[in-house]
Structure formats: C-alpha cells, structure tokens
PDB file of C-alpha atoms in Angstrom:
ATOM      1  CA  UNK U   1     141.468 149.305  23.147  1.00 49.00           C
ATOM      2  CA  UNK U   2     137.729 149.704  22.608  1.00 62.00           C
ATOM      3  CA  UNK U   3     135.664 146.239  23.281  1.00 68.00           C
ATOM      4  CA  UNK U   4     133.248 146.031  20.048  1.00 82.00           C
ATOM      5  CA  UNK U   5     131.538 142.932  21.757  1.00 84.00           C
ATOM      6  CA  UNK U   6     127.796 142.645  21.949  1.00 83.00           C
ATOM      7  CA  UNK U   7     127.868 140.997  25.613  1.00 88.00           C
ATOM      8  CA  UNK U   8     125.001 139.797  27.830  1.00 91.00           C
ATOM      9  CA  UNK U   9     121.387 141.503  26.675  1.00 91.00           C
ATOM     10  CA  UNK U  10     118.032 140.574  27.463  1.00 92.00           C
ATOM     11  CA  UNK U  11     117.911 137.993  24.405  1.00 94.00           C
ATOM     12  CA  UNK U  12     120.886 136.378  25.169  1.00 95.00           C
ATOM     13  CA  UNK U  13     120.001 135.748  28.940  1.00 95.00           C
ATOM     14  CA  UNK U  14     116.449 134.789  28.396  1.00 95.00           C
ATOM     15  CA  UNK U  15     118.315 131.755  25.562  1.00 96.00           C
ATOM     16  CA  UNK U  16     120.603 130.971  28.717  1.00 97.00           C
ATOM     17  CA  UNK U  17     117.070 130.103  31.058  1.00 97.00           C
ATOM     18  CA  UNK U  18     115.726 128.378  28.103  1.00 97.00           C
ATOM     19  CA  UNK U  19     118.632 126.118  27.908  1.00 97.00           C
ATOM     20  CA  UNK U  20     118.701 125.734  31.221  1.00 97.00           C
ATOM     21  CA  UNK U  21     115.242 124.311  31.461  1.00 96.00           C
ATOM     22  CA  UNK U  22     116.036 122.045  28.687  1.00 95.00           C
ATOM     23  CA  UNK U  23     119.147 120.801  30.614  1.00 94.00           C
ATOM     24  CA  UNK U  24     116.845 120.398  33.066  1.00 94.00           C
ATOM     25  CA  UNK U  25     114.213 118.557  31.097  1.00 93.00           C
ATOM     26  CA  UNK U  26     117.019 116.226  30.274  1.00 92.00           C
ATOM     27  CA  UNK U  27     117.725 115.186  33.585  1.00 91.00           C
ATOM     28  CA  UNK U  28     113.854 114.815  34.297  1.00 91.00           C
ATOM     29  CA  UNK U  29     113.288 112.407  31.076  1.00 88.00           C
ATOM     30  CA  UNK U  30     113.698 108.537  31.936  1.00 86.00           C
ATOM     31  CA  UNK U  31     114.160 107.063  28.086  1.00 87.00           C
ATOM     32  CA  UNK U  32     117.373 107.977  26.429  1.00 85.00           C
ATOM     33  CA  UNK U  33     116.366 107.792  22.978  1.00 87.00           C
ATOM     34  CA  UNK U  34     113.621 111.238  24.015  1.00 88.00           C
ATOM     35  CA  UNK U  35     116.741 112.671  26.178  1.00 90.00           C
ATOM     36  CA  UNK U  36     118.942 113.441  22.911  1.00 93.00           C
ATOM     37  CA  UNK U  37     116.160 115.875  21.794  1.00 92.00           C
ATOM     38  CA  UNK U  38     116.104 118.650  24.702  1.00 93.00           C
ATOM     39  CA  UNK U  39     120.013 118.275  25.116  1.00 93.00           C
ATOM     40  CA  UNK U  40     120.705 119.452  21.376  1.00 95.00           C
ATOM     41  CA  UNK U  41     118.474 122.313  21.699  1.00 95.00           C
ATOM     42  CA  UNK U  42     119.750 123.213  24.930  1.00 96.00           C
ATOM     43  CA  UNK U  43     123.961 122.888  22.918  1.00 96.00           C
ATOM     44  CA  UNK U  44     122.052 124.942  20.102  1.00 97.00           C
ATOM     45  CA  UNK U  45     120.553 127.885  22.408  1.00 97.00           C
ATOM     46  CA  UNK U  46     123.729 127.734  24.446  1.00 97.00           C
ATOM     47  CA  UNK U  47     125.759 127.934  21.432  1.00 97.00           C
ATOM     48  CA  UNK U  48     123.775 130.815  19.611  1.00 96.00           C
ATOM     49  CA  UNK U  49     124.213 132.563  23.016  1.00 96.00           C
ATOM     50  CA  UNK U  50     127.600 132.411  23.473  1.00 95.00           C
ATOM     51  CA  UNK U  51     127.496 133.466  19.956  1.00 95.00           C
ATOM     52  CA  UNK U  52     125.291 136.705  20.039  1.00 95.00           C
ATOM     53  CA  UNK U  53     127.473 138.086  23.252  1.00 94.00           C
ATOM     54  CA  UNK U  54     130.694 137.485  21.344  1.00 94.00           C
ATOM     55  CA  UNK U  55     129.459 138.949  18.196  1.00 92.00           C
ATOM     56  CA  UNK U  56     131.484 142.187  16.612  1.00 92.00           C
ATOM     57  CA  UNK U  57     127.687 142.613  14.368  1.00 91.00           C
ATOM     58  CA  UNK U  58     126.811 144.998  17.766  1.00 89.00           C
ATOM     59  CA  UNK U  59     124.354 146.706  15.591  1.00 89.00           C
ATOM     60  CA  UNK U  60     122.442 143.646  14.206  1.00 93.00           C
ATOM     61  CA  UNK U  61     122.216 141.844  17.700  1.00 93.00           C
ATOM     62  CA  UNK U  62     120.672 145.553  19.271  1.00 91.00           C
ATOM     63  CA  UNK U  63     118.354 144.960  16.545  1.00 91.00           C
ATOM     64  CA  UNK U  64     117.218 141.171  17.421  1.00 93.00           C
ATOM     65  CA  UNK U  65     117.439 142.263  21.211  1.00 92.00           C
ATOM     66  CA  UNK U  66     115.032 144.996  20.415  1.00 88.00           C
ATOM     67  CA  UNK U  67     112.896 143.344  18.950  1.00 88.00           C
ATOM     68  CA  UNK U  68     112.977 140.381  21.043  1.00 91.00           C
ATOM     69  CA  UNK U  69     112.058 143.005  24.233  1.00 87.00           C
ATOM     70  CA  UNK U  70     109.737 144.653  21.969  1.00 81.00           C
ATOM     71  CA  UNK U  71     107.565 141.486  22.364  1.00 85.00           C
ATOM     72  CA  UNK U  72     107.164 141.742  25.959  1.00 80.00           C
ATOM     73  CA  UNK U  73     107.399 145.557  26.913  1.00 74.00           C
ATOM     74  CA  UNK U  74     104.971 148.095  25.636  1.00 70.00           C
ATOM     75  CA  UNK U  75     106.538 151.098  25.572  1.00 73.00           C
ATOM     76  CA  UNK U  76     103.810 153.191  24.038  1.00 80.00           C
ATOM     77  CA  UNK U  77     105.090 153.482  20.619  1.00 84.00           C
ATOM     78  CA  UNK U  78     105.195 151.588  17.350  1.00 87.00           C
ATOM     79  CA  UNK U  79     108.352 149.894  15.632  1.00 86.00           C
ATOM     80  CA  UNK U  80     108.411 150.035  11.331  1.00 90.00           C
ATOM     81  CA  UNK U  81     111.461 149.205   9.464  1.00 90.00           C
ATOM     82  CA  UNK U  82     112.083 152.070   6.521  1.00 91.00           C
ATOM     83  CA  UNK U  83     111.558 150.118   3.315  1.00 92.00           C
ATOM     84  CA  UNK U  84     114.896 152.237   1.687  1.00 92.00           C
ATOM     85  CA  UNK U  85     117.818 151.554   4.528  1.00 91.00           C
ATOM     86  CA  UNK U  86     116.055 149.119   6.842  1.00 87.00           C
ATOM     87  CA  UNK U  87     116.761 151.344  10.024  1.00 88.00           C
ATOM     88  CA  UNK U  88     114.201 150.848  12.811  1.00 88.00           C
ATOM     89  CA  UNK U  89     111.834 153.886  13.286  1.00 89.00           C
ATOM     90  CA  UNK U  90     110.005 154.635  16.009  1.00 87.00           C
ATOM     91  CA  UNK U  91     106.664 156.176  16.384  1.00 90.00           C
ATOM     92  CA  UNK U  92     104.099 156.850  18.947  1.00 89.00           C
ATOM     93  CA  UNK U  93     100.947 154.331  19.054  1.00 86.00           C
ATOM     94  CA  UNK U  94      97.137 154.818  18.849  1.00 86.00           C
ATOM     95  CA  UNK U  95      97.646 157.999  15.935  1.00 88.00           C
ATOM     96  CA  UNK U  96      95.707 156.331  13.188  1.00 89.00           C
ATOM     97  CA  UNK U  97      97.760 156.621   9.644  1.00 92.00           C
ATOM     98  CA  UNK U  98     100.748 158.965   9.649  1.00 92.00           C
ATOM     99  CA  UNK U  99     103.649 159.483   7.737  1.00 93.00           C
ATOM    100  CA  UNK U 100     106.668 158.483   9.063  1.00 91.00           C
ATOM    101  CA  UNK U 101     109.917 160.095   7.927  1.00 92.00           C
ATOM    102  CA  UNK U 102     113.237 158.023   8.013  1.00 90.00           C
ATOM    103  CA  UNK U 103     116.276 160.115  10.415  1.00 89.00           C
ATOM    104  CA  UNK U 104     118.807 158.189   8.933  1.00 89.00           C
ATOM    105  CA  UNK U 105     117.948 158.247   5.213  1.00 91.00           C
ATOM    106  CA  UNK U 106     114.674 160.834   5.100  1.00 90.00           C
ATOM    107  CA  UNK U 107     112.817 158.096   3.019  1.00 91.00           C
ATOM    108  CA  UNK U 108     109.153 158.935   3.636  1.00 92.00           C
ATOM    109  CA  UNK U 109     106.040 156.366   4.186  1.00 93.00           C
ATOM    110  CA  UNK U 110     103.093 155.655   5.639  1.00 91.00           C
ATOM    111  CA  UNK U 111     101.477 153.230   8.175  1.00 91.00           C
ATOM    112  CA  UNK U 112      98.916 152.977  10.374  1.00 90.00           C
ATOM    113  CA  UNK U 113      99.722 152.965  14.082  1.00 85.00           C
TER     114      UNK U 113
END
C-alpha cells in the first residue's frame, strides 16, 4: 500500500521550533493571565503541523512548503503562478520581461523577472 501522506517538510519543522519557543515563552512568563496567549499559539502551530504532515492534499502542502523555502533560499530563478491552472512556473531571474509558457496547460503570459 502506497503512503499518500505529506510527512515532515521544511514548513512543518520550522512550525514545530516555533511552537517550541512559544512553549518555552510560556514557561519564562510569570503572570498567568499573559501565559494563555503563547500556549494557544504554540496548540495552534502544533496542531496545523501535525495537520500538514498527515495531510492526503500532498500537492497543496509541496506548494505552501515551496513557497515557504522560497522565502529563505535563492535559487536563482523566479516563481509565477499561471493565471489559467494555477500551476507554479519557474523561470530564471535577472531576464527583464519574458514570456513565460505554462508546461502543464501551455497558457502563455508575461512578467518581468
């Protein structure tokens, strides 16, 4: 049987530090009323976690992880969404305005990279 689960990913881990350092926060704090804060964000970024890695939508969380690493990483090229089927195209960087041409659809368009 083939596992269709999304698992740990870049995203995912870096939601499992920030909840950590919330937890942490928590314990830090002195006044209970400004302790409830940090521990529900630290449930909800647990929870959405546990939630991404479980998730059978494998294409939509490579999508959010993507992006997500996107952020950090320069990789030398460009990310545009195709206006028809929304699939991710990538291009190279620094090429001025170019048309791009969609593989999955062959929608064409133009941006400046």
């Amino acid at each position: 049987m083939e596992n269709k689960r999304n698992g740990l990913d870049a995203l995912s881990f870096a939601l499992i530090i920030l909840a950590l350092v919330f937890a942490i926060l928590v314990s830090v704090l002195s006044d209970p009323l400004i302790k409830v804060i940090p521990g529900l964000i630290s449930v909800l970024l647990l929870v959405i976690s546990i939630f991404r890695m479980l998730s059978l939508n494998t294409a939509r969380r490579r999508y959010e992880n993507d992006r997500f690493v996107s952020l950090f990483k320069s990789d030398g090229f460009k990310r545009f969404s195709c206006p028809k089927c929304k699939t991710l195209c990538r291009v190279p960087r620094g090429k001025g305005k170019i048309k791009i041409r969609c593989p999955k659809c062959g929608e064409e368009f133009i941006r400046r990279t």
